[in-house]
Amino acid sequence: MNLGQVYTKQTVADFMVRLFTITGKACVLDPCFGRGVFVNSLLANTEFVVYGVEIDEVSYAAFGNPDETRCHLKNGDFFDVEGAFDGIIMNPPYVRQEELEKLAPLGVTKQKLQSACWIMNISSKANLYMYFILRAILLLREGGELIAIFPNSWTNTSVGKQFCEQMKLHGYITDFINVEGEAFEGSPMVDVCILKFIKGMRGETRYQTMRITQDDSLLIEDVRHLKNEISGNLVRLRSVASIRRGITTGANKFFVNPPLFTQTHLVSILSSPKDCTGYTTKHCRQDKLLAIKSSDILSEEEEIYLGNSAKVILKEGKPLTLKTLINEDQPWYYITVPETAQIVFSYIVRNNLKFVLNVENCNVRDNFYMISSRYNSLLLMALLNNYYVYRQLEDLGKSYGKGLLKLQKYDIDDIKVPHPETIQEEDKVKLVQLTEELVKSSDECHIDAITNLLASYYGYSGVKEQYFELKSKRLAHYE
Ligand SMILES: C[S@@+](CC[C@H](N)C(=O)[O-])C[C@H]1O[C@@H](n2cnc3c(N)ncnc32)[C@H](O)[C@@H]1O
């Protein structure tokens, strides 16, 4: 059963606990404490009286109560909790609406979730984490604070928009922190945000980015200045599309094209930019990825294969993350396959910057970024494949040696594009047609045409020349 068990790193949990402005012996709840990372941090860093709930018997029993004088833990369903809390902190389970019915044996049904959030208007397509957050808001006293880390895929969907409107009816988001890097143990494939909400208050949201480095240091940066910089109808790409990295295996030699007869858990994956030509994934060459979820049942062959692979990892002592998981007897081979993206982009570039239309709905490896939005894929392609964007990328990217340009996820997030809703209908039609032509022929004259059409939205021209000048400077030293 998928209970959405993904665990927050200690440093991230400590940071989140520090976001509380409530003090003293405030009552603070973690509604799904898992291995207890927030409970431990609350006990170590505050005087709060801590309440914790966890539905999974095994996790509940494994944790134990570290301080019975001020910590109260319960094995049960959060949606049975009543009361009024000063603070709630959580990493709610990520379970899609399609999978919700599988939780019925634990007493968690869609009907129960909806009645627990009775005054909220929630889409029937809502993910379990949305119910957790809205129910938590109902359980806060006025002025109470909610701090949550959860996937940020909602920021660009209509379900997410409705979810956000419901939150705002009951208070305001004081802090919205977009997280870059691994916030969770074992690198599960999710882009997340941290949000702080205060019930019954109004105010302005502070936007920040948190970068988590390889050694788990946290680098926080204010993004307000970026927002102010934007004029007219231009917006940052991240506000109209979601950008995430492709699938990381941590050890390709065990997961990509494994020598297995059992095909059940193999999915196709695009591994390298060299495997697709032009501006589409059509006819691209794909590898096979061993993608096992926690709910999957393994064949004997897979068990043996994974057992042998674990031995090799222990012997070689790397990769370290997998070695640690194996040593701790934790599942080390789960890979979450995210929904495929509309557009994929290989972020180490030599010659041509190229956003590729994912017509084949390919899964991609982590040398690609995956870009999706609720807008027409061809329109989004046009907003990305033009000299306004290529020029920005030449500026934003970092040299990667030998004339190569490397684009980080935050560079792609920061690209300025015209807001799709401000583009006139007739222009949208033309942009879609031009992209169809570009995808069919790979003829760059269509990129010129798209650029010309977008000139009135950007309000300046001459951008193609600037792009080629920057590019030739970058390549000059290495040719
Ligand atoms: C994403 S994990 C987070 C665990 C922990 N708080 C952390 O951040 O490391 C979510 C946890 O919610 C638990 N869970 C799922 N549904 C629940 C429910 N209805 N009530 C309480 N706990 C639940 C899962 O068993 C899992 O341990």
Short mmCIF file of C-alpha atoms and ligand atoms in Angstrom, two decimals:
data_model
loop_
_atom_site.label_atom_id
_atom_site.label_comp_id
_atom_site.label_asym_id
_atom_site.label_seq_id
_atom_site.Cartn_x
_atom_site.Cartn_y
_atom_site.Cartn_z
CA MET A 1 0.00 0.00 0.00
CA ASN A 2 1.37 3.42 -0.92
CA LEU A 3 1.29 5.53 2.23
CA GLY A 4 3.45 8.22 0.63
CA GLN A 5 6.40 7.41 2.87
CA VAL A 6 9.15 9.86 2.01
CA TYR A 7 11.34 11.19 4.80
CA THR A 8 12.53 14.73 5.36
CA LYS A 9 16.23 15.37 5.90
CA GLN A 10 17.15 16.51 9.40
CA THR A 11 18.61 19.85 8.27
CA VAL A 12 15.45 20.68 6.34
CA ALA A 13 13.24 19.68 9.30
CA ASP A 14 15.33 21.88 11.65
CA PHE A 15 14.99 24.79 9.22
CA MET A 16 11.23 24.32 9.08
CA VAL A 17 10.94 24.21 12.87
CA ARG A 18 12.82 27.52 13.03
CA LEU A 19 10.11 29.12 10.87
CA PHE A 20 7.64 28.99 13.78
CA THR A 21 7.09 32.36 15.43
CA ILE A 22 4.83 30.90 18.13
CA THR A 23 6.75 30.37 21.36
CA GLY A 24 6.60 28.86 24.87
CA LYS A 25 4.57 25.77 25.58
CA ALA A 26 2.51 26.02 22.39
CA CYS A 27 0.73 22.82 21.26
CA VAL A 28 2.25 21.65 17.99
CA LEU A 29 1.18 18.65 15.94
CA ASP A 30 2.93 16.51 13.33
CA PRO A 31 -0.04 14.67 11.79
CA CYS A 32 2.05 11.98 10.04
CA PHE A 33 5.36 11.73 11.87
CA GLY A 34 6.87 8.73 10.03
CA ARG A 35 10.35 8.29 11.50
CA GLY A 36 9.83 11.33 13.72
CA VAL A 37 12.21 13.85 12.19
CA PHE A 38 9.96 16.83 13.10
CA VAL A 39 9.09 15.42 16.53
CA ASN A 40 12.78 15.12 17.39
CA SER A 41 13.55 18.58 16.06
CA LEU A 42 10.63 20.17 17.96
CA LEU A 43 11.77 18.49 21.19
CA ALA A 44 15.37 19.56 20.68
CA ASN A 45 14.79 23.14 19.54
CA THR A 46 11.61 24.40 21.24
CA GLU A 47 9.64 24.22 24.48
CA PHE A 48 6.49 23.18 22.62
CA VAL A 49 4.23 20.41 23.77
CA VAL A 50 4.44 18.01 20.87
CA TYR A 51 1.66 15.84 19.45
CA GLY A 52 2.26 13.24 16.76
CA VAL A 53 0.07 10.89 14.75
CA GLU A 54 1.17 8.10 12.43
CA ILE A 55 -1.13 5.65 10.68
CA ASP A 56 1.50 3.03 9.88
CA GLU A 57 1.83 0.63 12.81
CA VAL A 58 5.38 -0.35 11.91
CA SER A 59 6.65 3.25 11.73
CA TYR A 60 4.77 4.11 14.92
CA ALA A 61 6.26 1.18 16.83
CA ALA A 62 9.76 1.74 15.43
CA PHE A 63 9.91 5.35 16.61
CA GLY A 64 8.98 5.08 20.29
CA ASN A 65 8.35 8.14 22.44
CA PRO A 66 11.56 10.13 23.09
CA ASP A 67 10.08 12.29 25.91
CA GLU A 68 6.83 11.18 27.52
CA THR A 69 6.61 14.35 29.63
CA ARG A 70 5.94 16.64 26.70
CA CYS A 71 5.41 14.41 23.69
CA HIS A 72 2.16 12.57 22.96
CA LEU A 73 2.15 10.08 20.13
CA LYS A 74 -0.71 8.12 18.66
CA ASN A 75 -1.01 5.32 16.12
CA GLY A 76 -4.00 6.32 14.01
CA ASP A 77 -5.49 8.32 11.20
CA PHE A 78 -4.90 12.07 11.16
CA PHE A 79 -8.42 12.56 9.82
CA ASP A 80 -9.76 11.34 13.18
CA VAL A 81 -7.83 14.03 15.09
CA GLU A 82 -9.88 16.83 16.68
CA GLY A 83 -8.72 19.87 18.64
CA ALA A 84 -7.20 23.29 18.15
CA PHE A 85 -3.45 23.54 17.71
CA ASP A 86 -1.10 26.51 17.89
CA GLY A 87 1.11 24.99 15.24
CA ILE A 88 1.18 22.11 12.78
CA ILE A 89 4.27 20.96 10.95
CA MET A 90 4.33 18.25 8.32
CA ASN A 91 5.54 16.45 5.27
CA PRO A 92 2.19 15.02 4.16
CA PRO A 93 1.95 11.78 2.17
CA TYR A 94 1.93 12.14 -1.60
CA VAL A 95 -0.82 9.85 -2.85
CA ARG A 96 -2.66 10.60 -6.07
CA GLN A 97 -6.44 10.68 -6.15
CA GLU A 98 -6.46 7.51 -8.34
CA GLU A 99 -4.66 5.62 -5.55
CA LEU A 100 -6.72 6.96 -2.66
CA GLU A 101 -9.21 4.10 -2.68
CA LYS A 102 -6.39 1.66 -1.88
CA LEU A 103 -6.20 3.26 1.58
CA ALA A 104 -9.71 2.02 2.46
CA PRO A 105 -8.41 -0.94 4.56
CA LEU A 106 -6.92 1.69 6.91
CA GLY A 107 -10.26 3.48 7.10
CA VAL A 108 -9.10 6.34 4.85
CA THR A 109 -11.72 6.92 2.16
CA LYS A 110 -12.37 9.88 -0.12
CA GLN A 111 -15.69 10.36 1.63
CA LYS A 112 -13.97 10.58 5.02
CA LEU A 113 -11.37 13.03 3.67
CA GLN A 114 -14.04 15.23 2.17
CA SER A 115 -16.13 15.25 5.32
CA ALA A 116 -13.03 16.07 7.42
CA CYS A 117 -12.51 19.14 5.21
CA TRP A 118 -16.23 19.85 5.03
CA ILE A 119 -16.16 23.63 4.67
CA MET A 120 -13.51 23.51 1.98
CA ASN A 121 -14.24 23.25 -1.71
CA ILE A 122 -11.86 20.50 -2.87
CA SER A 123 -11.56 19.05 -6.36
CA SER A 124 -12.28 15.33 -6.64
CA LYS A 125 -8.86 15.14 -8.33
CA ALA A 126 -7.03 16.44 -5.25
CA ASN A 127 -3.93 14.57 -4.08
CA LEU A 128 -3.91 13.31 -0.46
CA TYR A 129 -1.44 16.03 0.59
CA MET A 130 -4.02 18.72 -0.27
CA TYR A 131 -6.53 17.15 2.14
CA PHE A 132 -3.80 17.01 4.81
CA ILE A 133 -3.05 20.71 4.43
CA LEU A 134 -6.65 21.86 4.33
CA ARG A 135 -7.62 19.69 7.31
CA ALA A 136 -4.59 21.02 9.19
CA ILE A 137 -5.78 24.58 8.54
CA LEU A 138 -9.17 23.68 10.03
CA LEU A 139 -7.42 22.30 13.13
CA LEU A 140 -5.40 25.48 13.76
CA ARG A 141 -6.60 28.10 16.22
CA GLU A 142 -6.88 31.67 14.87
CA GLY A 143 -3.33 32.99 14.53
CA GLY A 144 -2.01 29.40 14.50
CA GLU A 145 0.84 28.50 12.15
CA LEU A 146 1.17 25.72 9.61
CA ILE A 147 4.54 24.77 8.16
CA ALA A 148 4.56 22.15 5.45
CA ILE A 149 6.87 20.70 2.85
CA PHE A 150 5.17 19.12 -0.14
CA PRO A 151 5.41 18.71 -3.92
CA ASN A 152 5.06 21.99 -5.78
CA SER A 153 3.38 20.47 -8.84
CA TRP A 154 0.12 22.10 -7.66
CA THR A 155 1.36 25.61 -8.47
CA ASN A 156 0.53 25.21 -12.16
CA THR A 157 -2.62 23.10 -12.20
CA SER A 158 -6.27 24.04 -11.98
CA VAL A 159 -6.72 21.65 -9.02
CA GLY A 160 -3.81 23.43 -7.35
CA LYS A 161 -5.28 26.85 -8.07
CA GLN A 162 -8.50 25.87 -6.35
CA PHE A 163 -6.51 24.41 -3.44
CA CYS A 164 -4.60 27.68 -3.06
CA GLU A 165 -7.81 29.73 -3.16
CA GLN A 166 -9.23 27.61 -0.33
CA MET A 167 -6.11 28.17 1.75
CA LYS A 168 -6.33 31.91 1.19
CA LEU A 169 -9.93 32.01 2.41
CA HIS A 170 -8.65 31.02 5.85
CA GLY A 171 -5.49 33.07 6.20
CA TYR A 172 -2.35 33.80 4.20
CA ILE A 173 0.89 32.25 3.08
CA THR A 174 3.63 34.22 4.83
CA ASP A 175 6.52 32.33 3.22
CA PHE A 176 6.76 30.37 0.00
CA ILE A 177 10.11 28.68 -0.44
CA ASN A 178 10.91 26.87 -3.63
CA VAL A 179 13.34 24.04 -2.83
CA GLU A 180 16.13 23.07 -5.20
CA GLY A 181 18.08 19.89 -4.45
CA GLU A 182 17.24 16.88 -2.34
CA ALA A 183 15.01 17.70 0.64
CA PHE A 184 14.23 14.07 1.33
CA GLU A 185 16.24 11.00 2.23
CA GLY A 186 17.14 8.68 -0.63
CA SER A 187 16.51 11.17 -3.47
CA PRO A 188 12.86 10.52 -4.32
CA MET A 189 11.87 12.28 -7.51
CA VAL A 190 9.87 15.25 -6.39
CA ASP A 191 10.19 19.00 -6.65
CA VAL A 192 9.02 20.51 -3.44
CA CYS A 193 8.18 23.75 -1.72
CA ILE A 194 8.04 24.78 1.92
CA LEU A 195 5.17 26.92 2.92
CA LYS A 196 4.31 28.79 6.09
CA PHE A 197 0.69 29.75 6.60
CA ILE A 198 -0.95 31.79 9.38
CA LYS A 199 -4.63 31.27 10.03
CA GLY A 200 -7.02 34.23 10.08
CA MET A 201 -4.41 36.84 9.10
CA ARG A 202 -3.70 38.83 5.94
CA GLY A 203 -0.39 39.99 4.53
CA GLU A 204 2.16 39.71 1.77
CA THR A 205 3.93 36.49 0.85
CA ARG A 206 7.71 36.42 0.97
CA TYR A 207 9.17 34.32 -1.87
CA GLN A 208 12.48 32.56 -1.41
CA THR A 209 14.55 29.84 -2.97
CA MET A 210 16.34 27.25 -0.89
CA ARG A 211 19.22 25.39 -2.43
CA ILE A 212 20.27 22.17 -0.73
CA THR A 213 23.88 21.40 -1.47
CA GLN A 214 25.47 17.95 -1.75
CA ASP A 215 26.60 18.15 1.89
CA ASP A 216 23.05 19.16 2.98
CA SER A 217 23.84 22.82 3.66
CA LEU A 218 20.92 25.14 3.02
CA LEU A 219 21.37 28.31 0.95
CA ILE A 220 18.42 30.66 1.13
CA GLU A 221 17.93 33.46 -1.35
CA ASP A 222 15.20 36.07 -1.58
CA VAL A 223 13.53 36.08 -4.97
CA ARG A 224 11.52 39.26 -4.47
CA HIS A 225 14.04 41.27 -6.48
CA LEU A 226 13.57 38.91 -9.39
CA LYS A 227 9.82 39.36 -9.29
CA ASN A 228 10.07 43.15 -9.29
CA GLU A 229 12.37 43.10 -12.25
CA ILE A 230 9.64 41.75 -14.46
CA SER A 231 7.76 44.30 -16.44
CA GLY A 232 4.67 44.31 -18.63
CA ASN A 233 3.34 40.93 -19.60
CA LEU A 234 6.56 39.03 -19.09
CA VAL A 235 6.69 36.43 -16.32
CA ARG A 236 9.28 33.96 -15.07
CA LEU A 237 8.86 30.56 -16.66
CA ARG A 238 8.43 28.98 -13.22
CA SER A 239 5.17 30.87 -12.71
CA VAL A 240 3.54 29.31 -15.78
CA ALA A 241 5.29 25.94 -16.00
CA SER A 242 6.83 23.40 -13.70
CA ILE A 243 10.44 22.44 -14.29
CA ARG A 244 12.06 19.41 -12.77
CA ARG A 245 15.02 17.21 -13.38
CA GLY A 246 14.57 13.79 -15.04
CA ILE A 247 14.91 10.51 -13.18
CA THR A 248 18.02 9.97 -11.08
CA THR A 249 18.87 6.35 -10.38
CA GLY A 250 21.94 6.94 -8.24
CA ALA A 251 23.59 3.97 -9.99
CA ASN A 252 22.78 3.62 -13.67
CA LYS A 253 24.71 0.38 -14.08
CA PHE A 254 22.18 -1.45 -11.89
CA PHE A 255 19.03 0.30 -13.03
CA VAL A 256 19.47 1.03 -16.75
CA ASN A 257 19.10 -1.93 -19.12
CA PRO A 258 19.41 -4.52 -16.33
CA PRO A 259 20.03 -8.08 -17.53
CA LEU A 260 16.57 -9.38 -16.53
CA PHE A 261 14.03 -11.61 -18.22
CA THR A 262 11.28 -10.23 -15.98
CA GLN A 263 9.89 -7.26 -17.86
CA THR A 264 7.17 -6.28 -15.34
CA HIS A 265 9.04 -3.39 -13.76
CA LEU A 266 10.94 -2.15 -16.77
CA VAL A 267 9.88 1.16 -18.28
CA SER A 268 11.24 2.92 -21.36
CA ILE A 269 13.46 5.89 -20.78
CA LEU A 270 15.29 8.41 -22.94
CA SER A 271 18.85 8.45 -21.62
CA SER A 272 20.86 10.76 -23.78
CA PRO A 273 20.24 13.83 -25.93
CA LYS A 274 22.12 11.99 -28.68
CA ASP A 275 19.25 9.49 -28.83
CA CYS A 276 16.82 11.97 -30.29
CA THR A 277 17.20 14.19 -33.30
CA GLY A 278 15.45 17.45 -34.15
CA TYR A 279 12.81 19.07 -31.98
CA THR A 280 10.77 15.98 -31.14
CA THR A 281 11.18 12.72 -29.26
CA LYS A 282 9.50 10.88 -32.14
CA HIS A 283 11.53 7.81 -33.18
CA CYS A 284 14.07 8.43 -30.43
CA ARG A 285 16.05 5.48 -29.07
CA GLN A 286 15.10 4.50 -25.56
CA ASP A 287 16.64 2.36 -22.82
CA LYS A 288 14.90 0.29 -20.18
CA LEU A 289 14.80 1.43 -16.57
CA LEU A 290 14.16 -0.85 -13.61
CA ALA A 291 11.52 1.15 -11.74
CA ILE A 292 10.22 -0.60 -8.63
CA LYS A 293 7.71 1.05 -6.30
CA SER A 294 7.26 0.17 -2.63
CA SER A 295 3.93 -1.53 -3.41
CA ASP A 296 5.39 -3.81 -6.13
CA ILE A 297 5.88 -7.53 -5.67
CA LEU A 298 9.24 -8.74 -6.92
CA SER A 299 9.90 -11.84 -8.97
CA GLU A 300 12.50 -14.32 -7.74
CA GLU A 301 14.80 -13.24 -10.56
CA GLU A 302 14.52 -9.58 -9.50
CA GLU A 303 15.12 -10.47 -5.83
CA ILE A 304 18.32 -12.29 -6.78
CA TYR A 305 19.43 -9.51 -9.11
CA LEU A 306 18.87 -6.83 -6.47
CA GLY A 307 20.55 -8.95 -3.80
CA ASN A 308 23.64 -9.34 -5.98
CA SER A 309 23.62 -5.65 -6.89
CA ALA A 310 23.47 -4.74 -3.18
CA LYS A 311 26.54 -6.92 -2.56
CA VAL A 312 28.43 -5.10 -5.34
CA ILE A 313 27.46 -1.70 -3.89
CA LEU A 314 28.65 -2.74 -0.42
CA LYS A 315 31.88 -4.12 -1.83
CA GLU A 316 32.62 -1.04 -3.93
CA GLY A 317 31.44 1.28 -1.14
CA LYS A 318 29.54 3.45 -3.61
CA PRO A 319 27.25 5.10 -4.37
CA LEU A 320 27.28 6.24 -0.78
CA THR A 321 23.55 7.01 -0.48
CA LEU A 322 22.62 3.51 -1.65
CA LYS A 323 25.34 1.93 0.49
CA THR A 324 23.98 3.71 3.59
CA LEU A 325 20.43 2.57 2.82
CA ILE A 326 21.58 -1.03 2.33
CA ASN A 327 23.58 -0.96 5.57
CA GLU A 328 20.56 0.39 7.43
CA ASP A 329 18.43 -2.38 5.91
CA GLN A 330 16.27 0.21 4.17
CA PRO A 331 14.78 -0.30 0.72
CA TRP A 332 17.41 1.14 -1.60
CA TYR A 333 16.07 0.34 -5.05
CA TYR A 334 12.73 2.19 -5.20
CA ILE A 335 12.45 4.61 -8.08
CA THR A 336 9.46 6.89 -8.54
CA VAL A 337 8.61 7.54 -12.14
CA PRO A 338 7.05 10.99 -12.41
CA GLU A 339 4.40 11.93 -14.93
CA THR A 340 6.00 12.56 -18.30
CA ALA A 341 6.56 16.15 -19.38
CA GLN A 342 5.35 18.12 -22.39
CA ILE A 343 8.86 19.29 -23.23
CA VAL A 344 12.32 18.00 -22.41
CA PHE A 345 15.57 19.93 -22.44
CA SER A 346 19.13 18.73 -22.28
CA TYR A 347 20.91 21.24 -20.09
CA ILE A 348 24.50 20.85 -21.20
CA VAL A 349 24.75 22.60 -24.52
CA ARG A 350 27.46 23.04 -27.11
CA ASN A 351 25.87 24.32 -30.28
CA ASN A 352 22.13 24.53 -30.45
CA LEU A 353 19.84 25.26 -27.56
CA LYS A 354 16.82 23.11 -28.20
CA PHE A 355 13.60 22.48 -26.32
CA VAL A 356 12.21 19.15 -27.52
CA LEU A 357 8.53 18.28 -27.86
CA ASN A 358 7.87 15.05 -25.98
CA VAL A 359 5.41 13.52 -28.45
CA GLU A 360 6.38 10.00 -27.36
CA ASN A 361 5.69 10.79 -23.68
CA CYS A 362 9.16 9.56 -22.85
CA ASN A 363 10.45 9.26 -19.33
CA VAL A 364 13.84 10.95 -19.24
CA ARG A 365 17.04 10.53 -17.26
CA ASP A 366 18.50 13.28 -15.13
CA ASN A 367 20.52 14.82 -17.93
CA PHE A 368 17.26 16.40 -19.06
CA TYR A 369 14.87 18.85 -17.47
CA MET A 370 11.20 18.11 -17.79
CA ILE A 371 8.95 21.09 -18.48
CA SER A 372 5.16 20.98 -18.19
CA SER A 373 2.32 23.45 -17.93
CA ARG A 374 -1.39 23.58 -18.39
CA TYR A 375 -0.94 25.34 -21.73
CA ASN A 376 -0.84 23.87 -25.22
CA SER A 377 2.47 22.03 -25.72
CA LEU A 378 3.11 23.66 -29.09
CA LEU A 379 2.50 27.11 -27.65
CA LEU A 380 4.88 26.38 -24.79
CA MET A 381 7.44 25.10 -27.35
CA ALA A 382 7.16 28.43 -29.22
CA LEU A 383 7.67 30.38 -26.00
CA LEU A 384 10.90 28.46 -25.44
CA ASN A 385 12.33 27.94 -28.92
CA ASN A 386 13.10 31.51 -29.92
CA TYR A 387 16.08 33.86 -29.74
CA TYR A 388 14.65 35.81 -26.79
CA VAL A 389 14.98 32.69 -24.68
CA TYR A 390 18.24 31.45 -26.24
CA ARG A 391 19.78 34.89 -25.60
CA GLN A 392 18.71 34.76 -21.93
CA LEU A 393 20.12 31.25 -21.56
CA GLU A 394 23.49 32.29 -22.94
CA ASP A 395 23.54 34.92 -20.18
CA LEU A 396 22.14 32.76 -17.39
CA GLY A 397 24.21 29.61 -18.01
CA LYS A 398 27.66 28.84 -16.62
CA SER A 399 30.67 27.71 -18.60
CA TYR A 400 31.12 23.97 -18.31
CA GLY A 401 34.57 23.84 -19.91
CA LYS A 402 35.47 23.25 -23.56
CA GLY A 403 32.92 25.82 -24.71
CA LEU A 404 30.01 23.97 -23.14
CA LEU A 405 27.21 25.84 -21.43
CA LYS A 406 25.45 24.39 -18.39
CA LEU A 407 21.98 25.50 -17.41
CA GLN A 408 20.85 24.93 -13.83
CA LYS A 409 17.21 24.35 -12.99
CA TYR A 410 17.01 27.81 -11.43
CA ASP A 411 18.25 29.29 -14.73
CA ILE A 412 15.36 27.66 -16.55
CA ASP A 413 12.97 28.76 -13.78
CA ASP A 414 14.10 32.34 -14.30
CA ILE A 415 13.61 32.59 -18.07
CA LYS A 416 11.33 35.51 -18.88
CA VAL A 417 8.48 34.66 -21.24
CA PRO A 418 5.27 36.43 -22.24
CA HIS A 419 2.41 35.15 -20.08
CA PRO A 420 0.50 32.71 -22.32
CA GLU A 421 -2.78 34.30 -21.27
CA THR A 422 -1.68 37.72 -22.52
CA ILE A 423 -0.88 36.44 -26.03
CA GLN A 424 -3.54 37.38 -28.57
CA GLU A 425 -5.56 34.50 -29.97
CA GLU A 426 -4.41 35.04 -33.57
CA ASP A 427 -0.78 35.11 -32.44
CA LYS A 428 -1.29 31.89 -30.48
CA VAL A 429 -2.60 30.19 -33.62
CA LYS A 430 0.42 31.37 -35.62
CA LEU A 431 2.88 30.32 -32.90
CA VAL A 432 1.35 26.86 -32.79
CA GLN A 433 1.54 26.56 -36.60
CA LEU A 434 5.14 27.72 -36.70
CA THR A 435 6.09 25.19 -34.02
CA GLU A 436 4.36 22.41 -35.96
CA GLU A 437 6.53 23.35 -38.93
CA LEU A 438 9.67 23.53 -36.79
CA VAL A 439 9.02 20.09 -35.32
CA LYS A 440 8.32 18.61 -38.76
CA SER A 441 11.27 20.13 -40.62
CA SER A 442 13.81 21.22 -37.94
CA ASP A 443 14.27 24.26 -40.20
CA GLU A 444 15.56 27.15 -38.08
CA CYS A 445 13.76 29.71 -40.25
CA HIS A 446 10.73 28.93 -38.07
CA ILE A 447 12.67 30.02 -35.01
CA ASP A 448 13.24 33.37 -36.75
CA ALA A 449 9.53 33.64 -37.47
CA ILE A 450 8.59 32.80 -33.86
CA THR A 451 11.11 35.36 -32.61
CA ASN A 452 9.68 38.06 -34.89
CA LEU A 453 6.18 37.31 -33.73
CA LEU A 454 7.18 37.58 -30.07
CA ALA A 455 9.02 40.91 -30.56
CA SER A 456 5.97 43.01 -29.65
CA TYR A 457 5.58 41.08 -26.37
CA TYR A 458 9.21 41.55 -25.37
CA GLY A 459 9.26 45.15 -26.62
CA TYR A 460 12.77 45.07 -28.11
CA SER A 461 14.53 43.51 -31.10
CA GLY A 462 18.03 42.64 -32.34
CA VAL A 463 18.06 39.62 -30.09
CA LYS A 464 19.17 37.04 -32.68
CA GLU A 465 22.37 38.98 -33.39
CA GLN A 466 23.05 39.33 -29.67
CA TYR A 467 22.55 35.61 -29.17
CA PHE A 468 24.97 34.65 -31.94
CA GLU A 469 27.57 37.10 -30.66
CA LEU A 470 27.41 35.61 -27.15
CA LYS A 471 27.49 32.08 -28.50
CA SER A 472 30.47 32.69 -30.76
CA LYS A 473 32.37 34.28 -27.84
CA ARG A 474 31.65 31.20 -25.76
CA LEU A 475 32.87 28.86 -28.48
CA ALA A 476 35.77 31.03 -29.69
CA HIS A 477 38.38 29.82 -27.18
CA TYR A 478 37.76 26.21 -27.96
CA GLU A 479 37.69 26.08 -31.75
C1 LIG B 1 5.81 11.83 3.49
S1 LIG B 1 5.88 10.82 4.95
C2 LIG B 1 6.56 11.95 6.08
C3 LIG B 1 7.14 11.35 7.30
C4 LIG B 1 7.85 12.31 8.24
N1 LIG B 1 6.95 13.34 8.74
C5 LIG B 1 9.02 12.98 7.55
O1 LIG B 1 8.90 14.10 7.07
O2 LIG B 1 10.09 12.35 7.47
C6 LIG B 1 4.19 10.75 5.32
C7 LIG B 1 3.81 9.86 6.47
O3 LIG B 1 2.38 9.93 6.59
C8 LIG B 1 1.91 8.70 7.06
N2 LIG B 1 0.46 8.69 6.77
C9 LIG B 1 -0.15 8.44 5.59
N3 LIG B 1 -1.48 8.58 5.74
C10 LIG B 1 -1.71 8.96 7.01
C11 LIG B 1 -2.88 9.27 7.76
N4 LIG B 1 -4.09 9.24 7.19
N5 LIG B 1 -2.75 9.62 9.05
C12 LIG B 1 -1.52 9.67 9.66
N6 LIG B 1 -0.38 9.35 9.00
C13 LIG B 1 -0.47 9.03 7.69
C14 LIG B 1 2.77 7.70 6.29
O4 LIG B 1 2.77 6.43 6.90
C15 LIG B 1 4.12 8.39 6.32
O5 LIG B 1 4.89 7.97 7.40
#
